[in-house]
XYZ file of C-alpha atoms in Angstrom:
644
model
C 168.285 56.500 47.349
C 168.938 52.940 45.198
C 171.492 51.064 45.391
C 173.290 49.210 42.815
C 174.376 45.907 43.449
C 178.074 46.687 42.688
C 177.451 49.459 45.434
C 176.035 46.952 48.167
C 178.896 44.757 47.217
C 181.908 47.272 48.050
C 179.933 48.021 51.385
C 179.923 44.661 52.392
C 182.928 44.197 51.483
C 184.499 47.027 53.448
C 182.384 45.626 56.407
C 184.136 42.282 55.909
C 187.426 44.124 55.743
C 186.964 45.625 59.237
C 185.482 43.016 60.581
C 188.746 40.766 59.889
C 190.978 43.695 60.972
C 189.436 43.807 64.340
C 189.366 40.234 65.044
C 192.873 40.117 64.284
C 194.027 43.448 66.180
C 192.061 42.408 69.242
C 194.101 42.499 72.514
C 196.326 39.409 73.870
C 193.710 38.447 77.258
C 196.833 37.835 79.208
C 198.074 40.749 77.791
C 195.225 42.980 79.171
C 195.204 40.967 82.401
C 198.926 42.062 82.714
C 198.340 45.789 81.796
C 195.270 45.888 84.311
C 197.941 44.359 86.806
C 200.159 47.271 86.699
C 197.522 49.628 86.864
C 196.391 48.572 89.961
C 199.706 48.716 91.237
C 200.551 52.241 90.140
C 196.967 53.238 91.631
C 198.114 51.599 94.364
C 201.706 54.087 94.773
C 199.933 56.796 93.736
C 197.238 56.466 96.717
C 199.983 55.924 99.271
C 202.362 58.882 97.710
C 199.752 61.111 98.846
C 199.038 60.001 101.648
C 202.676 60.402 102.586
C 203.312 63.917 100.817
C 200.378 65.116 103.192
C 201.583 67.305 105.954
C 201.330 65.659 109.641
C 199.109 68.448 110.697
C 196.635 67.668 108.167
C 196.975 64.253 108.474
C 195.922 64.850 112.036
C 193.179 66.778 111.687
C 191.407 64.135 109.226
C 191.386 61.398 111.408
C 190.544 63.194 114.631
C 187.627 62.810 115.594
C 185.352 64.660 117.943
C 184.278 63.087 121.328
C 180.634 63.715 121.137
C 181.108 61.327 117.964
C 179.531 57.718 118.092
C 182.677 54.905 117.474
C 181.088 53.564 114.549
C 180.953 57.134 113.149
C 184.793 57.261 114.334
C 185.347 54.155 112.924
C 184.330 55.180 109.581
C 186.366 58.823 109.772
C 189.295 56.826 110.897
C 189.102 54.324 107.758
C 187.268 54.139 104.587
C 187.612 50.298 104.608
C 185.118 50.330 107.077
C 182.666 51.998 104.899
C 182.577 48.520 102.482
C 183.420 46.168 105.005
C 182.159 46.768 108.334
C 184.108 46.773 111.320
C 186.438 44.075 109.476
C 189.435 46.181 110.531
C 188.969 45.427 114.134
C 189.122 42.302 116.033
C 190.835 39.222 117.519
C 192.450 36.621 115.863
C 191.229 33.360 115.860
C 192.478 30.068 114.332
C 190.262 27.591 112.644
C 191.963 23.692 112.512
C 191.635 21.493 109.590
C 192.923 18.109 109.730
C 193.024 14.727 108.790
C 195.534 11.907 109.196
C 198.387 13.160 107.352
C 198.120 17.043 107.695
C 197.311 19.698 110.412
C 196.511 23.341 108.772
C 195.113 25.933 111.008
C 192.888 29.504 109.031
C 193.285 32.589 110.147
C 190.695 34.987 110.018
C 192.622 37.769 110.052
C 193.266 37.858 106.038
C 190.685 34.673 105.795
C 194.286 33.227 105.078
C 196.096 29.892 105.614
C 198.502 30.727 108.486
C 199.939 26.794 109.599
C 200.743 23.808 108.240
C 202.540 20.619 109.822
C 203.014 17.594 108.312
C 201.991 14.689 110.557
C 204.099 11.959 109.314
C 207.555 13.652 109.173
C 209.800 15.168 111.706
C 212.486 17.740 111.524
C 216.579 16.613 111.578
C 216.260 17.406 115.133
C 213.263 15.100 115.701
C 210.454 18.138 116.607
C 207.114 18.189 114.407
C 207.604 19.265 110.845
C 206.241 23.249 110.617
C 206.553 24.263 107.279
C 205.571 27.722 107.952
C 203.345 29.436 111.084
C 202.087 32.687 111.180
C 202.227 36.128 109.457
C 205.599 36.537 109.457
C 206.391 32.924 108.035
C 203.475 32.800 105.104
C 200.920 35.463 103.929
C 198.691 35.241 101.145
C 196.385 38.414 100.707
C 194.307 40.136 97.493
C 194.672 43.707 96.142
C 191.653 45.482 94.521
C 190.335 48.684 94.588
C 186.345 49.374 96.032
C 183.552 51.604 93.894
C 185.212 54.723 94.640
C 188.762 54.190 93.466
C 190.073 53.407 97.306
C 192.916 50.542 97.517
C 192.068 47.579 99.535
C 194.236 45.093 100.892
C 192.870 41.571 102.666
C 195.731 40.766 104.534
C 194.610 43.044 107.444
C 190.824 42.639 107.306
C 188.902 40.712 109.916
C 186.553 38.119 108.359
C 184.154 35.690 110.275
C 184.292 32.131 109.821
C 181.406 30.528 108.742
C 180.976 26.633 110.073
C 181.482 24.186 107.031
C 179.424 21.009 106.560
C 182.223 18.652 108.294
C 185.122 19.619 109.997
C 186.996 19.294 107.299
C 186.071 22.593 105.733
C 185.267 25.874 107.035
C 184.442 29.374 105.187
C 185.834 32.340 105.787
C 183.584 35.939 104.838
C 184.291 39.284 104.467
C 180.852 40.923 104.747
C 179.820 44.166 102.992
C 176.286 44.204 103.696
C 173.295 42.165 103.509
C 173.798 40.007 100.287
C 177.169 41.259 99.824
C 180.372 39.044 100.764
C 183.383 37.432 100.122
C 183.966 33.903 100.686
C 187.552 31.861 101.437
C 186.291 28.493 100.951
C 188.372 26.208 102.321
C 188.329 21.710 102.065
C 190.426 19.184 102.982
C 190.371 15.867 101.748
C 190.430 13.102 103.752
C 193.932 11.180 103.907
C 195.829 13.145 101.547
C 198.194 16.651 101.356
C 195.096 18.279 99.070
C 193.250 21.069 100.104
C 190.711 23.137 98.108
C 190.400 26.620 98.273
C 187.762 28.990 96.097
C 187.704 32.696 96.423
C 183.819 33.710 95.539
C 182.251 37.192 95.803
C 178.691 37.196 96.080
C 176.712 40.723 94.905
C 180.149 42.780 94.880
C 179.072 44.665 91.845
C 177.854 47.954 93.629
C 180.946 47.454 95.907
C 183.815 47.074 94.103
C 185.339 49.371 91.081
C 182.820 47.933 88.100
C 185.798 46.793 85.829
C 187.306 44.575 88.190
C 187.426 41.514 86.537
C 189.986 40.168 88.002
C 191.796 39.681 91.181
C 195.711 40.791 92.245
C 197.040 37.774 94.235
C 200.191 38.065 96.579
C 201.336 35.332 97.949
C 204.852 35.097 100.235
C 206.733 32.358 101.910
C 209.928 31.733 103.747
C 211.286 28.189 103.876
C 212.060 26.930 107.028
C 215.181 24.387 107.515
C 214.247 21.324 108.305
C 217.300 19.431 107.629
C 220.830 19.051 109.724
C 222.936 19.955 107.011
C 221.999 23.460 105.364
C 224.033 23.808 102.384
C 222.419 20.679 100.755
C 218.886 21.396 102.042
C 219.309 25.349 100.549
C 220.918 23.537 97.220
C 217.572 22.035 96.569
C 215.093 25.020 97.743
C 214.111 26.717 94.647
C 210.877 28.269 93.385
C 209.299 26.493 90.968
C 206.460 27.130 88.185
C 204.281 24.880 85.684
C 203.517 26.632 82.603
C 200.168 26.710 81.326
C 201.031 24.295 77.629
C 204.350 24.057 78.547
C 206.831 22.141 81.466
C 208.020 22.894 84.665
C 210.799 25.313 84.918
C 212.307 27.012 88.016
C 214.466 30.320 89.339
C 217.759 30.005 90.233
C 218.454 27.961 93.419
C 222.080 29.087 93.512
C 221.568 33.097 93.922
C 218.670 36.017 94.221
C 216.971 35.527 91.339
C 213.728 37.378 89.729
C 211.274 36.561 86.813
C 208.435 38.436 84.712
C 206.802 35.296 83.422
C 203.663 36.444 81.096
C 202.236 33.570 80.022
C 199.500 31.822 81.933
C 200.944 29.299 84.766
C 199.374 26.508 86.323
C 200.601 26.591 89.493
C 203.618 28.065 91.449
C 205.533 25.951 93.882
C 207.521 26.727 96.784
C 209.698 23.559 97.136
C 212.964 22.855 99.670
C 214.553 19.593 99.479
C 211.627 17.389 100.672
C 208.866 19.277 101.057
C 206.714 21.697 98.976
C 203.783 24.279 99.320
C 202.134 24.133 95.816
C 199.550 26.689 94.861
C 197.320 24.789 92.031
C 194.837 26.767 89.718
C 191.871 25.460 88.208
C 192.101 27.724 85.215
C 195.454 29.866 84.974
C 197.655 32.575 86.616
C 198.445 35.944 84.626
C 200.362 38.570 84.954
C 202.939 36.924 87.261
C 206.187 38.017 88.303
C 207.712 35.815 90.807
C 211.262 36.156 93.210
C 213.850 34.181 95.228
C 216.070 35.634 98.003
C 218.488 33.861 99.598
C 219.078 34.430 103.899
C 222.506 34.588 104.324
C 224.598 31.249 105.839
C 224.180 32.857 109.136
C 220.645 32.859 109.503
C 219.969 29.065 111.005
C 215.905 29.106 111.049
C 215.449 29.999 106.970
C 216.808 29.213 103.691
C 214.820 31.327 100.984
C 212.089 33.696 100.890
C 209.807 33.161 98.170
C 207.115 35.969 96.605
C 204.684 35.941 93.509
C 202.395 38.438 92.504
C 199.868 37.346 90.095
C 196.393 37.582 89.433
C 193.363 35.497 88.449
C 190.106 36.270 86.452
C 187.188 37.015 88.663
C 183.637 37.594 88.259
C 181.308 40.099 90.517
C 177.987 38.919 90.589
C 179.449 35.273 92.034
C 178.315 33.057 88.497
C 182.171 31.828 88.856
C 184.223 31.046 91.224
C 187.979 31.730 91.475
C 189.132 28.025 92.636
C 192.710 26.650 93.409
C 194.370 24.132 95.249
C 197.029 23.708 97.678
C 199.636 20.289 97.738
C 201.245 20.853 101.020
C 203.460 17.609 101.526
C 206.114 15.819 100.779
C 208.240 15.432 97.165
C 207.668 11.613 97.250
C 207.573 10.757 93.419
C 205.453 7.912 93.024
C 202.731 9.958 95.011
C 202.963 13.103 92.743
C 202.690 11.298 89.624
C 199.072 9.983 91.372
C 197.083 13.409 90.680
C 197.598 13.050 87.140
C 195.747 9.394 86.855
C 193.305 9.845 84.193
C 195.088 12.553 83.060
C 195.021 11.760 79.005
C 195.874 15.682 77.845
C 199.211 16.075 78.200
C 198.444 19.811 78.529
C 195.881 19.218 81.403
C 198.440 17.430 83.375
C 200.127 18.897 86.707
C 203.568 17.277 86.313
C 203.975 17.621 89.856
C 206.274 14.977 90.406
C 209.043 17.368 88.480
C 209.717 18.822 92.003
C 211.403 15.783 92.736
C 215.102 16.202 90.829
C 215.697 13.273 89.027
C 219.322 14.462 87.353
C 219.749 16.497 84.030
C 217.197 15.377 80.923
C 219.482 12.948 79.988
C 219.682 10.984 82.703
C 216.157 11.570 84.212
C 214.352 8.659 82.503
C 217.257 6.174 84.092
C 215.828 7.251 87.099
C 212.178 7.840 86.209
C 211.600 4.534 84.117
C 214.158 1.713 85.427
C 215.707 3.232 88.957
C 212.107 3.963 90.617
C 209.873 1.321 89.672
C 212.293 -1.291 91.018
C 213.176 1.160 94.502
C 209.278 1.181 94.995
C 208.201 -2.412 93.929
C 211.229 -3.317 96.639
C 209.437 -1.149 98.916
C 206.384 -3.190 98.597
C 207.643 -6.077 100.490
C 210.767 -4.842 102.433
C 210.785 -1.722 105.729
C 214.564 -1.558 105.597
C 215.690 0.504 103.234
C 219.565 -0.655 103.991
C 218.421 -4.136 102.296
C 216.437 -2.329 99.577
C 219.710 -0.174 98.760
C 221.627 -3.601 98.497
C 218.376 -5.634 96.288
C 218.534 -2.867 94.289
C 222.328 -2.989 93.642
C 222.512 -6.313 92.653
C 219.460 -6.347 90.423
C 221.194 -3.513 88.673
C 224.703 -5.785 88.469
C 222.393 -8.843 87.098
C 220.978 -6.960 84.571
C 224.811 -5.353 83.327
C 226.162 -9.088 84.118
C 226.501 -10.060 80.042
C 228.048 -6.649 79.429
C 230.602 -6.940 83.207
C 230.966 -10.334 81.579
C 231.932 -9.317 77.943
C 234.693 -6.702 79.409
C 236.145 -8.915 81.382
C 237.058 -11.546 78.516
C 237.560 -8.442 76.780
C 240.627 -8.297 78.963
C 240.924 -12.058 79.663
C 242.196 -11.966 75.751
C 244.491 -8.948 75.973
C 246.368 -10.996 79.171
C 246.752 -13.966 77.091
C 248.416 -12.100 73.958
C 251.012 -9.883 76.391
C 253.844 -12.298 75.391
C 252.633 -11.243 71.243
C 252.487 -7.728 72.172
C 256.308 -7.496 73.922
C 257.361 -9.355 70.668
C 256.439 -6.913 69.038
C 257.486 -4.687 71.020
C 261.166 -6.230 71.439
C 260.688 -6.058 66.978
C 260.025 -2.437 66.962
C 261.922 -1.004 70.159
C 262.697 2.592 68.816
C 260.803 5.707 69.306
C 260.417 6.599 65.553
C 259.157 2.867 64.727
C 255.959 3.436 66.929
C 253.729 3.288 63.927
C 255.048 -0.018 62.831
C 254.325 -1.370 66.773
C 251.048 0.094 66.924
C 249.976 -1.333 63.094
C 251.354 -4.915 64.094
C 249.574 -5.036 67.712
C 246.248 -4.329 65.860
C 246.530 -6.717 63.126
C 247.639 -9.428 65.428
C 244.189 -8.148 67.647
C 242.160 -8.416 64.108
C 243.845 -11.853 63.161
C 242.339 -13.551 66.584
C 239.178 -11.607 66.823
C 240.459 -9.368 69.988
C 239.780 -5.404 70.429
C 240.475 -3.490 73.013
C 237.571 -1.090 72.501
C 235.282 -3.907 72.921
C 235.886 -3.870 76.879
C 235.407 0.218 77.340
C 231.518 -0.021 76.798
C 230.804 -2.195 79.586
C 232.818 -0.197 82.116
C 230.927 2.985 81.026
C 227.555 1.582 81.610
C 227.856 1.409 85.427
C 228.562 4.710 85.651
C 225.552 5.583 83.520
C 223.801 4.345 86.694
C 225.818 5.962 89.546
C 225.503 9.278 87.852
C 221.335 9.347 87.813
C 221.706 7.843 91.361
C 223.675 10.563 92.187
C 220.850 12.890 91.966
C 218.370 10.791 92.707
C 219.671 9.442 96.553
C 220.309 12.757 98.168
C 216.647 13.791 98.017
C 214.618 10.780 97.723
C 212.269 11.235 100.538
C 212.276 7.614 101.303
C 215.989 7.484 102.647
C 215.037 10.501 104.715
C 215.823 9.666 108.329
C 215.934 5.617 107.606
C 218.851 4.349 109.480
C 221.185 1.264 108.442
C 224.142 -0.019 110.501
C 225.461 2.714 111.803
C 224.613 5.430 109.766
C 221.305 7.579 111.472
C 219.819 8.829 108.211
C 220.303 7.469 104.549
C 219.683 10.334 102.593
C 222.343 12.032 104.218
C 226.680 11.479 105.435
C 227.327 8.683 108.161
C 230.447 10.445 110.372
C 232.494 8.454 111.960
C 235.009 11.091 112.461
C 234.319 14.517 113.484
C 236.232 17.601 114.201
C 234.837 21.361 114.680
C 237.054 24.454 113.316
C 238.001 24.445 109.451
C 240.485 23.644 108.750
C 242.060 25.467 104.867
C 240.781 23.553 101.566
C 240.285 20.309 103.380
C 236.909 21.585 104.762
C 235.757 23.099 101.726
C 235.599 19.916 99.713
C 234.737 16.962 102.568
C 233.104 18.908 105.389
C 234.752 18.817 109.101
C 233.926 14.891 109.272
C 235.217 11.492 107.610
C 231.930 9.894 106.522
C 232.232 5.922 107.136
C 230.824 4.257 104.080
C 232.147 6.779 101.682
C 235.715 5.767 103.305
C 235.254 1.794 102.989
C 234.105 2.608 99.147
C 237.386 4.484 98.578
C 239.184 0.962 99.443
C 237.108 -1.016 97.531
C 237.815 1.336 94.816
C 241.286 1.220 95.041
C 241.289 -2.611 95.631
C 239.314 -2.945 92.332
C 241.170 -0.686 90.182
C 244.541 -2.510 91.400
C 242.967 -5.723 90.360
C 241.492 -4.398 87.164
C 245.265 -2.955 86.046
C 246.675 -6.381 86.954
C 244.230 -8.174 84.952
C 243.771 -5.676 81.630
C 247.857 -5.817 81.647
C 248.764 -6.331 77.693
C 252.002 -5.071 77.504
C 251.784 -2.521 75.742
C 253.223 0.463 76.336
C 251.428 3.357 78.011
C 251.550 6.893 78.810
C 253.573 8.194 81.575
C 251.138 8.550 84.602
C 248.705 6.747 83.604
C 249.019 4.121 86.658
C 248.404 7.403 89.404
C 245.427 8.820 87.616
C 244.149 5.448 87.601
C 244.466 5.465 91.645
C 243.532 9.203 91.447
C 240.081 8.232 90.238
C 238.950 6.658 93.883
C 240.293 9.607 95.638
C 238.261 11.676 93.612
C 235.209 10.068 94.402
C 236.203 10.413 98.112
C 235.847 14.046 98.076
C 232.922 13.464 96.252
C 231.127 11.975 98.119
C 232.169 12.148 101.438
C 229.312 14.769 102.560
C 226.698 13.257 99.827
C 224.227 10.753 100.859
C 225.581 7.501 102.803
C 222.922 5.289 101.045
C 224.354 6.841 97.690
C 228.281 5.382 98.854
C 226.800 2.648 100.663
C 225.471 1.167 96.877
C 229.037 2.135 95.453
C 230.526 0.056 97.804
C 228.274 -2.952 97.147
C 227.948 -2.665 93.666
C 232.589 -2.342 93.646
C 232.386 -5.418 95.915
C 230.037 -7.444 93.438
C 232.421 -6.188 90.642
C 235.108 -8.062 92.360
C 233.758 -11.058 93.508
C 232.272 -11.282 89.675
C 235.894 -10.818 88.607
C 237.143 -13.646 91.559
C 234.759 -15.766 90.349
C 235.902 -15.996 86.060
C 239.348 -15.785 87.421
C 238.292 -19.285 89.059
C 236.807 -21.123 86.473
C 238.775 -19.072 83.149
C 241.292 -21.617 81.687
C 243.536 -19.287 79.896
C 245.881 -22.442 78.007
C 242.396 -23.082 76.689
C 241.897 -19.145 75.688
C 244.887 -18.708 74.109
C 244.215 -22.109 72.326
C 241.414 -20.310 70.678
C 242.390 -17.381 69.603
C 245.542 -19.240 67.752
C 243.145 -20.825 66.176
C 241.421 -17.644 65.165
C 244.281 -16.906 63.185
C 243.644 -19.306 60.328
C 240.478 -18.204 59.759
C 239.499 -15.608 57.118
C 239.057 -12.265 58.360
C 237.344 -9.190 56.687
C 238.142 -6.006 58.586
C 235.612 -4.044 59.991
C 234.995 -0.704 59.932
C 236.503 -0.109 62.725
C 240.017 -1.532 61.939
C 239.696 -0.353 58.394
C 239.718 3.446 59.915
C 241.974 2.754 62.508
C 244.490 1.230 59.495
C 243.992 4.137 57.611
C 244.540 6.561 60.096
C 247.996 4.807 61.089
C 248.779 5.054 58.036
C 248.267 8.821 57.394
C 250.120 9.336 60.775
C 253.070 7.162 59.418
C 253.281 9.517 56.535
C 253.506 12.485 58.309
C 255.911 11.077 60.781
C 258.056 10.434 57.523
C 257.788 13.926 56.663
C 258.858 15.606 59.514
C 261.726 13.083 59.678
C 263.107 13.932 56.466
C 262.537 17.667 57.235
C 264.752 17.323 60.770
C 267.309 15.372 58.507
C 267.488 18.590 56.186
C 267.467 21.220 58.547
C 270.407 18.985 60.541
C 272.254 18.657 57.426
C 271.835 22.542 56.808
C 273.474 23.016 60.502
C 276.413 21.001 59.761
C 277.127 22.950 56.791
């Protein structure tokens, strides 16, 4: 048979055709990972929905076992486990310490899992050594997979026996199957730090295991203690959080039961309350996850959340690869997080770890990431009392919004010096229909000495573009955690200095059963200030009815506020008011207001081309004048019609 060459062409062709229709038809890997996932799961129901639809008699008579029987034959009647992994469903526990000088974890070998961890540095609100979780029914972390023959097997209950490690810093935990045939929990900690490194590796599992595992079904479950005094707050921050593969860190709800099929591949899942966090790193990626958050109810006093994913990783057989991770078990301290990405240049390759710490909404989270922190830490550097840092802090912040403090106050200086202008004009225009012709002649006698009231309004924002990322950032910065100052006990959380038990209708529901004691003394510098600051921005003009009480309402708000937030948080609005005011004291002193007025009259003779500003503000008085006009005219019509 010959073959032309238009002939060899087509075939090739048609090859090339396939060849491109395969490539781009071939299955998502995460996709299969995630399909393989629920397999083994449904394998899973199916092998315990028959082993629950068998009768009890049956039941019975497969696992007795006669007494002329050796145990290890009874053993292996009694479970097929034991036929892959021998006599790792019996034994003892033991517990197997890591630690170095900032953490204590202790290994199980039942489950070859991590069963303890306490934080040496830290102590609970009620001064007792920081447990973040301890034992089985606190923290379990075990591996689905099914052996050669199709049976389900779960690590959690399996015995394995530790193997020494080369310091006592690490230790290895096996599962053997036979000669040759194991699988390792590695586990390292490194010295002085919250790391520790953990590889899964099976070592000539091929005959053992079903042949298509290549992968491994990961479930891993914690509940968060409370280690706080107050439990709202500390329950406010626990959430379960998750770093996306090529993407940021996102989170479930912290507010409610919440549940979440996430598909694509995950760096690492994080278990985080307000301070602390269990993070659960891995080298490569997680697939197939589905994660959960349930809340305990108020009642419960020892937990907040419990906290479950169910993932799985790729795995290889024969042992070429290992399955490795890594577990941050510490504190949410910022500056320390942002340390294991140093040398970091992918922005895809980074952990992003320090996004545990809440530093506000996006808007306000580089205030605090880029100009709040550096200057808290550098402080940090040279000074242990964190009362002084707090009030450093506050008045490097007021130095830095001095010209713009400054500004508004002459800002106001101006409109004080014009009030006997303004009630001219006033006195001119005293009707209720000739309010256009008052407001048109208070601005142009504003534009004719260079005076605007808006020009003052931007400077009194700006603090509270501060307070508000502070706001966020005081209640859980680890730093004020249990640092004292005067007489507040701990910074990072309300100073009482009146106390009652009971509630007592609405008033507990928005300040707590206590009076906290900084939070009161910022109220009256609050008040104090904004009396001052409507004595001072006076103009005579006239304003709307109420204005004056929601002025004064404004402090009270922040009272209820604040009042069961973080002292150190009122404890810098209280310094940063009383700066305000001596600031204010201070161009009061040396302000000569003949000399001010002076100035501006002699504004008056000088040229002026309008700006924008006044040019819209003209126009837009005079568009209202014309439809005040109109309606006029129309009420002098439809009165004329009644008199008829």
């Amino acid at each position: 048979m010959s073959f032309d060459k238009n002939t060899i062409f087509a075939f090739l062709l048609i090859g090339l055709v396939l060849f491109v229709f395969t490539w781009l038809n071939r299955p998502d890997p995460a996709m299969v990972a995630q399909q393989r996932y629920q397999d083994s799961l449904i394998r899973v129901e199916q092998q315990m929905q028959q082993i629950t639809e068998t009768p009890a008699a049956t039941q019975q008579a497969e696992i007795k076992a006669p007494e002329s029987l050796s145990d290890s034959v009874k053993a292996e009647q009694l479970s097929p486990v034991h036929s892959i992994f021998v006599g790792a469903t019996e034994g003892t526990e033991k517990l197997i310490t890591l630690e170095n000088d900032k953490i204590e974890l202790k290994i199980s070998n039942k489950g070859g899992k991590l069963t303890y961890a306490r934080l040496k540095d830290y102590k609970t609100f009620d001064k007792q050594p920081l447990v973040l979780f301890d034992g089985d029914s606190e923290s379990d972390f075990y591996l689905n997979f099914f052996s050669a023959a199709n049976q389900p097997i779960n690590t959690s209950d399996l015995y394995f026996t530790p193997v020494p490690g080369t310091d006592e810093r690490s230790t290895v935990m096996r599962l053997q199957t036979g000669e040759g045939q194991h699988l390792d929990f590695i586990y390292t900690l490194t010295p002085d730090d919250y790391m520790l490194y953990f590889t899964i590796q099976g070592t000539g599992l091929n005959e053992i295991l079903s042949p298509n595992t290549d992968h491994l079904d990961i479930q891993w479950i914690q509940k968060m203690r409370r280690t706080e005094q107050v439990r709202k707050f500390e329950n406010q921050y626990t959430g379960l959080y998750y770093k996306l593969a090529v993407d940021d860190v996102e989170n479930l709800s912290e507010s409610k039961d919440d549940e979440e099929r996430v598909p694509n591949r995950i760096k690492w899942i994080g278990y985080k309350n307000k301070y602390f966090s269990t993070v659960l790193i891995a080298d490569d990626a997680f697939l197939a996850n589905q994660l959960s958050s349930t809340q305990f109810p108020e009642s419960e006093t020892t937990y907040l959340k419990e906290f479950q994913a169910k993932t799985s990783v790729a795995f290889d057989l024969a042992g070429k690869e290992t399955a490795s991770f890594r577990y941050y078990i510490g504190p949410n301290q910022y500056q320390w997080l942002q340390t294991y990405d140093k040398g970091t240049s992918s922005d895809e390759q980074k952990l992003k770890l320090e996004n545990l710490v809440p530093l506000g909404p996006k808007f306000f989270r580089p205030i605090n990431r880029y100009f709040i922190l550096p200057i808290f830490h550098f402080l940090g550097r040279f000074f242990t009392n964190y009362g002084l840092i707090i009030f450093l802090l506050t008045f490097i912040i007021k130095t830095v919004l001095f010209p713009f403090t400054y500004k508004s106050f002459m800002s106001s200086a101006k409109m004080r010096v014009l009030r006997p202008q303004v009630e001219a004009i006033n006195a001119k225009y005293p009707k209720q229909e000739q309010a256009m012709e008052r407001q048109k002649a208070t601005m142009e006698l504003y534009s004719q000495v260079g005076a605007s009231p808006m020009s003052g309004c931007l400077p009194m924002l700006l603090p509270m573009l501060i307070l508000i990322p502070l706001y966020y950032l005081f209640p859980t910065a680890i730093e004020l955690r249990q640092e004292s100052f005067l007489w507040a006990k701990d910074l990072s959380t309300f100073d009482p200095v009146i106390s009652w038990k009971g509630n007592i209708p609405l008033i507990s529901s928005f300040i707590g059963n206590h009076i906290s004691l900084f939070c009161l003394l910022m109220t009256v510098a609050n008040v104090l200030s904004t009396k001052i600051n409507m004595s001072n921005s006076n103009t005579g003009q006239q304003q709307m009815p109420g204005m004056n009480m929601m002025m004064y309402l404004m402090p009270v708000m922040f009272f209820f506020l604040f009042n069961q937030n973080s002292s150190g948080l009122s404890y810098y609005f209280l310094i940063s008011t009383l700066i305000t005011l001596a600031q204010t004291w201070i161009f009061r002193l040396f302000l000569n207001e003949d000399k001010l007025l002076l100035q501006l009259e002699e504004n008056k003779k000088k040229p002026k081309k309008k700006s924008g500003f006044m040019q819209r503000m003209e126009e837009m008085q005079r568009k209202q004048q014309e439809e005040l006009r109109k309606q006029q005219k129309i009420r002098a019509k439809q009165q004329a019609g009644r008199r008829r």
